[in-house]
mmCIF file of C-alpha atoms and ligand atoms in Angstrom:
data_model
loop_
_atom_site.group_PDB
_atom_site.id
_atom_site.type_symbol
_atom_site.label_atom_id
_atom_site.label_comp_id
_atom_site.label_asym_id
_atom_site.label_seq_id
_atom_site.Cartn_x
_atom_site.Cartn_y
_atom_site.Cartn_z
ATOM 1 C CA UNK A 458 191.192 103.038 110.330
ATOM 2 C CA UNK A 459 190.992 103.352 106.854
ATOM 3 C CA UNK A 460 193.665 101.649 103.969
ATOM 4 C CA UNK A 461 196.861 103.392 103.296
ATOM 5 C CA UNK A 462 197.827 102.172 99.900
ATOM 6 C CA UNK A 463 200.061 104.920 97.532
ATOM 7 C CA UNK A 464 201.857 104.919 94.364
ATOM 8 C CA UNK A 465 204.845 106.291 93.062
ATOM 9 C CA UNK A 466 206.842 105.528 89.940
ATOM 10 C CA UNK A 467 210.516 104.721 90.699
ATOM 11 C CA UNK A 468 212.750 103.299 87.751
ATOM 12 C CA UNK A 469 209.752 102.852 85.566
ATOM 13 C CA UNK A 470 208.110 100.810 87.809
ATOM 14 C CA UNK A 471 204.815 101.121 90.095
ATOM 15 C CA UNK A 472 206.009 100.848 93.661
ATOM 16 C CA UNK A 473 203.074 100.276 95.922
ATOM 17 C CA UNK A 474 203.189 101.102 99.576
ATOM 18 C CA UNK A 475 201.263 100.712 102.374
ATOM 19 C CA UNK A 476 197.518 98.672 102.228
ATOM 20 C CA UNK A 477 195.719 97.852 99.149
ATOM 21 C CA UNK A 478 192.665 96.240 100.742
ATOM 22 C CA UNK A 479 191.706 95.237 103.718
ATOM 23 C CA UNK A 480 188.989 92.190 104.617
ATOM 24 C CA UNK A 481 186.587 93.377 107.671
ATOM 25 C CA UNK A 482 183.958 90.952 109.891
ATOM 26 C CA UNK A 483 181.200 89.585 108.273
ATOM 27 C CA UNK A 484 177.529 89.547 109.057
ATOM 28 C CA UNK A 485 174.877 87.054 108.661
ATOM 29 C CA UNK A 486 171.622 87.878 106.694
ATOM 30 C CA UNK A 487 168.468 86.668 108.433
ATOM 31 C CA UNK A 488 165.143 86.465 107.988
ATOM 32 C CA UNK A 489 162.379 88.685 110.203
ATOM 33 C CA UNK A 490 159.850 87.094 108.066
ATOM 34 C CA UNK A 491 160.837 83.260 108.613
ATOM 35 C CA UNK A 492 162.152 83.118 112.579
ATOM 36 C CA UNK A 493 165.708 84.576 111.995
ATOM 37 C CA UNK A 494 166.428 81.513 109.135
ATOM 38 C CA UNK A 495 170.106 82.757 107.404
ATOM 39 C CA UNK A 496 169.606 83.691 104.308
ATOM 40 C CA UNK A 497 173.697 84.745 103.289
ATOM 41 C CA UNK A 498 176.277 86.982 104.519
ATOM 42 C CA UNK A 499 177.670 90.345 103.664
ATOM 43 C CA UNK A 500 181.378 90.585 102.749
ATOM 44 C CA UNK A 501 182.869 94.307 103.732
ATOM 45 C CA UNK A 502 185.632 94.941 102.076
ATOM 46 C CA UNK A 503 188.082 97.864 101.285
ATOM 47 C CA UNK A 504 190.260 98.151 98.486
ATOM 48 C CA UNK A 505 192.125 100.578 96.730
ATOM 49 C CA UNK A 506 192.050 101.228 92.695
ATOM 50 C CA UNK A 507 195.026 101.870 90.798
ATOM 51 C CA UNK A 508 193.848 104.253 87.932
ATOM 52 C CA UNK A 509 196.796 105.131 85.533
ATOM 53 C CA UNK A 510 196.059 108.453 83.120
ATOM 54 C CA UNK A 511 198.387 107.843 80.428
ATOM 55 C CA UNK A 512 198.548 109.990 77.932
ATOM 56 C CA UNK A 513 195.789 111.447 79.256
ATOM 57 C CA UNK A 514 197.903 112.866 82.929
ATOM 58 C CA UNK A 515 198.876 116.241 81.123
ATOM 59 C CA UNK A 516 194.447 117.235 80.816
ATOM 60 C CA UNK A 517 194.163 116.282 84.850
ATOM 61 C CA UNK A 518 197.519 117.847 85.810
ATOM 62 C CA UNK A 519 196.500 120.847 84.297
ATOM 63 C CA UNK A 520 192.921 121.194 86.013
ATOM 64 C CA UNK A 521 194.425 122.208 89.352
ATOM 65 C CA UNK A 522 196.648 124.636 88.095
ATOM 66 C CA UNK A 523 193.473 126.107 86.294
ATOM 67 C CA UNK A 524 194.075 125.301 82.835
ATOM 68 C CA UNK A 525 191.822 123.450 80.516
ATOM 69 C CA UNK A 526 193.488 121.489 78.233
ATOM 70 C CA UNK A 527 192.859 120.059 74.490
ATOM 71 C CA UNK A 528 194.311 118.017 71.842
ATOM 72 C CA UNK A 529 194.198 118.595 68.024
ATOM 73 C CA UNK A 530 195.418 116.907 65.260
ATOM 74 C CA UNK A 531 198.157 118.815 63.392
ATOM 75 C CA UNK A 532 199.494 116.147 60.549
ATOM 76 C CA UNK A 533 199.206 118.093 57.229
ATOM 77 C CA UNK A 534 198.856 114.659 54.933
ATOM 78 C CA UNK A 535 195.748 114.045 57.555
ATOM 79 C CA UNK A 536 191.942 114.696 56.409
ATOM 80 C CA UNK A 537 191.583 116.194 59.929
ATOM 81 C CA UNK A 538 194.386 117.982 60.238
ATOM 82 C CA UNK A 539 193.550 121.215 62.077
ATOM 83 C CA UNK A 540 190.180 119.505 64.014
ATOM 84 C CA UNK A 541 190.097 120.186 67.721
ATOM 85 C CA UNK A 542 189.067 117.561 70.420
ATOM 86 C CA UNK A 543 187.844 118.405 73.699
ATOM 87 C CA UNK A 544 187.101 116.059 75.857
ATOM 88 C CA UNK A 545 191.217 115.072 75.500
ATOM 89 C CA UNK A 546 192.090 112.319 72.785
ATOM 90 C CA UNK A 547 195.809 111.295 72.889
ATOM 91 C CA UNK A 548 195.391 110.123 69.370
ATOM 92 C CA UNK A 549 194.019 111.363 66.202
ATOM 93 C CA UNK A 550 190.776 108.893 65.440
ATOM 94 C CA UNK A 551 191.037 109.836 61.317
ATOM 95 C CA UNK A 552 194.993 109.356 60.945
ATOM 96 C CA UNK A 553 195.904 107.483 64.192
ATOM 97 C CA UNK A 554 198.825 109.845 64.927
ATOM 98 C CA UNK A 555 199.602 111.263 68.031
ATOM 99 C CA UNK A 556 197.608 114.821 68.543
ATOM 100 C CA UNK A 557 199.102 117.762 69.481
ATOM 101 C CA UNK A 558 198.039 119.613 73.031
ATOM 102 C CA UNK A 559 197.240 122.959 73.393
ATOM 103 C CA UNK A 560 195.563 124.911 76.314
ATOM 104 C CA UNK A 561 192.085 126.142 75.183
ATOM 105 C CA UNK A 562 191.276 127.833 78.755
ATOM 106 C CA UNK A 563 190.741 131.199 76.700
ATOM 107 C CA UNK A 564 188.753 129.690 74.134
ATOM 108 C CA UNK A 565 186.539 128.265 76.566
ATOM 109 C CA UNK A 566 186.078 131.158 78.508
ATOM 110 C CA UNK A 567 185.301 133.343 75.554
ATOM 111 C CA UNK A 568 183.050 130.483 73.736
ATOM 112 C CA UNK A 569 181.454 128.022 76.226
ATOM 113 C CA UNK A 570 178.266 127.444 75.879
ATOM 114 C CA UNK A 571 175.499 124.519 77.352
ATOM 115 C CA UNK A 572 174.703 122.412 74.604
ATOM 116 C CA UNK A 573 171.703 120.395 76.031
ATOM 117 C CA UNK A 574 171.740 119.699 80.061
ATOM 118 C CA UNK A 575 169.827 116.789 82.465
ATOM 119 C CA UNK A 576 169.438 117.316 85.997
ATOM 120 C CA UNK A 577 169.869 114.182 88.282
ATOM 121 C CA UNK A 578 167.811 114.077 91.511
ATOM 122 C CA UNK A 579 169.649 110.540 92.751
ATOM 123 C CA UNK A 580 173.094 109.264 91.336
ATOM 124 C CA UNK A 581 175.132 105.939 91.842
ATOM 125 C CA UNK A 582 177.235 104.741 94.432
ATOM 126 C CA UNK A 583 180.651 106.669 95.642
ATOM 127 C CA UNK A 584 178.887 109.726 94.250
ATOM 128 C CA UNK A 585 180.200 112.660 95.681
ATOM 129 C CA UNK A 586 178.392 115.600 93.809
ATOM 130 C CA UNK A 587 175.949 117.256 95.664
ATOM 131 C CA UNK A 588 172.416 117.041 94.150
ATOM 132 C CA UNK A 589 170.697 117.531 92.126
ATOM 133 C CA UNK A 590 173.703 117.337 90.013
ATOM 134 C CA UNK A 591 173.091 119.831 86.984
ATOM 135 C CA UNK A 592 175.150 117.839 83.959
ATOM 136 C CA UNK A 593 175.860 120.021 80.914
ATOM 137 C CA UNK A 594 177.077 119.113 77.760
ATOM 138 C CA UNK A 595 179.353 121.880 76.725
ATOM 139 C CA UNK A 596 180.100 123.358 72.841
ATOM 140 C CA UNK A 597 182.817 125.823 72.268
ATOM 141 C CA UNK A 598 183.732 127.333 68.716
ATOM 142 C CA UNK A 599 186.034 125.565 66.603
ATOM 143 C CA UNK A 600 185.824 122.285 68.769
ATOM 144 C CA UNK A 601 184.631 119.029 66.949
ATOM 145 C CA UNK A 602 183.268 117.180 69.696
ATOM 146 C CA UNK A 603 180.925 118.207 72.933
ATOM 147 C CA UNK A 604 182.272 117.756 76.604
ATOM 148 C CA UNK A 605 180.121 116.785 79.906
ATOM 149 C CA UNK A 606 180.473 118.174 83.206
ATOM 150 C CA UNK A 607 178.686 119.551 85.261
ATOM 151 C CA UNK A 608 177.035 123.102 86.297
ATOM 152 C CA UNK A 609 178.260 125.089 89.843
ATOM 153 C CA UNK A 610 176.327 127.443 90.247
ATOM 154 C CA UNK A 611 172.368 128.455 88.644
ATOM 155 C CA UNK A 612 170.206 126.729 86.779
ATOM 156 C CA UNK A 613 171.200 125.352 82.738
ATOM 157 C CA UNK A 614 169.591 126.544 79.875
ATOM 158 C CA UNK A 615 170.155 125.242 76.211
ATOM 159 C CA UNK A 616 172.372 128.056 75.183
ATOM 160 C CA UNK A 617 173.304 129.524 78.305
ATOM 161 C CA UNK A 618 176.628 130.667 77.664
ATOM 162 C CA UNK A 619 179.443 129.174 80.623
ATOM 163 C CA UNK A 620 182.860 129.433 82.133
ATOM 164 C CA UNK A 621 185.227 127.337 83.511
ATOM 165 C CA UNK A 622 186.422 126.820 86.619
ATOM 166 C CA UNK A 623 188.794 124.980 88.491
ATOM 167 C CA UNK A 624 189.742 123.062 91.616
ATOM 168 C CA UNK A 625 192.898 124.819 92.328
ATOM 169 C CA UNK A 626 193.099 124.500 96.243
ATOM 170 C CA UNK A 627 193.562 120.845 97.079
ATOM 171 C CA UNK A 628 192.537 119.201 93.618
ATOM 172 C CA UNK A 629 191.685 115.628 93.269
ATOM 173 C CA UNK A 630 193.414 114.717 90.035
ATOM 174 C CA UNK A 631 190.294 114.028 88.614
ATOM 175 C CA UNK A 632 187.448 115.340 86.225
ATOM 176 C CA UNK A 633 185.355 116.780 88.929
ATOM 177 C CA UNK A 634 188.172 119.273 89.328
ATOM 178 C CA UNK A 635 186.340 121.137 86.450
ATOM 179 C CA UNK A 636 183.247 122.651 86.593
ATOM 180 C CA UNK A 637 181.440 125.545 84.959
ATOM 181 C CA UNK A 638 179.006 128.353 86.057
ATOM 182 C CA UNK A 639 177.169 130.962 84.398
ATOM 183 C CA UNK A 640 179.219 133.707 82.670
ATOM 184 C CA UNK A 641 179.309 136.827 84.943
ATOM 185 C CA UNK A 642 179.292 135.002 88.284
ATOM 186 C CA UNK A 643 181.033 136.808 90.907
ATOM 187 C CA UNK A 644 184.261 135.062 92.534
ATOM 188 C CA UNK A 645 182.855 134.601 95.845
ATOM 189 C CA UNK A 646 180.033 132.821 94.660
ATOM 190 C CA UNK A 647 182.039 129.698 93.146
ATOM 191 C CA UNK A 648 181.902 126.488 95.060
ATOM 192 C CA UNK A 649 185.083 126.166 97.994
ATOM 193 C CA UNK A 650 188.570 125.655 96.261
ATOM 194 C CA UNK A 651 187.698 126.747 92.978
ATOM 195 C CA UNK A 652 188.423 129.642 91.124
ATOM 196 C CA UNK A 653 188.556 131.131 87.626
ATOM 197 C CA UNK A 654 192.329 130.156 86.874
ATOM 198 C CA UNK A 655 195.141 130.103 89.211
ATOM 199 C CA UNK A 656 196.503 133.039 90.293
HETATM 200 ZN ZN1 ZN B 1882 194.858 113.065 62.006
#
């Protein structure tokens, strides 16, 4: 059976349910080497992670529904004012204030393109990209700063222009709810669940 533990927010206040970790057998380590001597134990164990977004909930909210969000800072007495940061940034790093978000789905779509790539044959634990996992580092027009993710369908190329796409049947709240693929792929060639933007 695996652990139950949810969230909700109720009066302003996390309100935990269910299990939040869980403490299974454990094992000896021996020796084949040195007639079965112990050597330690292993110590399963199952827990559940609390990750709060922040200011940062409206970007992964808006991934299922197939909308790429961005921030930008807007304050006129700023020396940034007008600069455009993608990945997210809830706050302006020149002034400090709090940015303004905008959805740049169209501007990605229209501008995308793979600023350098790597492509990972073996990848850490709880991994759950198939590989090898094509990571792309993604420049769009008018956008300061260069976002990683990570390439659906094809092979990258330095320049290869890109589109979005989106997790938009069951998402998981998370970054790997966007992805990108080559610009002209067909719809039924995207990855289960995704799509170009919600319909
Ligand atoms: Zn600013």
């Amino acid at each position: 059976m695996s652990i139950t533990g949810t969230v909700t927010v109720r009066d302003n206040k996390y309100r935990p349910k269910g299990d939040f970790h869980r403490v299974e057998p454990n094992t000896p380590i021996r020796s084949a080497d040195e007639g079965w001597r112990l050597l330690g134990v292993t110590n399963p164990r199952e827990m559940v992670y609390i990750h709060s977004y922040g200011g940062e909930a409206p970007f992964f909210e808006s991934l299922g529904r197939g909308r790429l969000l961005a921030t930008r800072c807007d304050d006129p007495a700023c020396g940034m004012q007008g600069t455009v940061y993608q990945p997210f940034r809830i706050h302006c790093i020149d002034c400090l204030g709090r940015n303004t978000v905008f959805d740049m789905t169209e501007l990605a779509q229209k501008t995308a393109r793979i600023h350098t790539f790597m492509v990972c044959e073996r990848s850490g634990a709880f991994n759950v990209l198939p590989t090898p996992i094509k990571f792309i580092n993604i420049e769009f027009d008018g956008v300061a700063t260069i976002l990683m993710s990570y390439l659906s369908v094809g092979e990258p190329a330095i320049g290869m222009r890109v589109v979005p796409i989106f997790r938009t049947v069951d998402p998981t709240y998370t970054i790997l709810d966007l992805s990108w693929v080559p610009e002209g792929t067909r719809a039924e060639d995207l990855p289960q669940g995704f799509a170009f933007q919600d319909e």
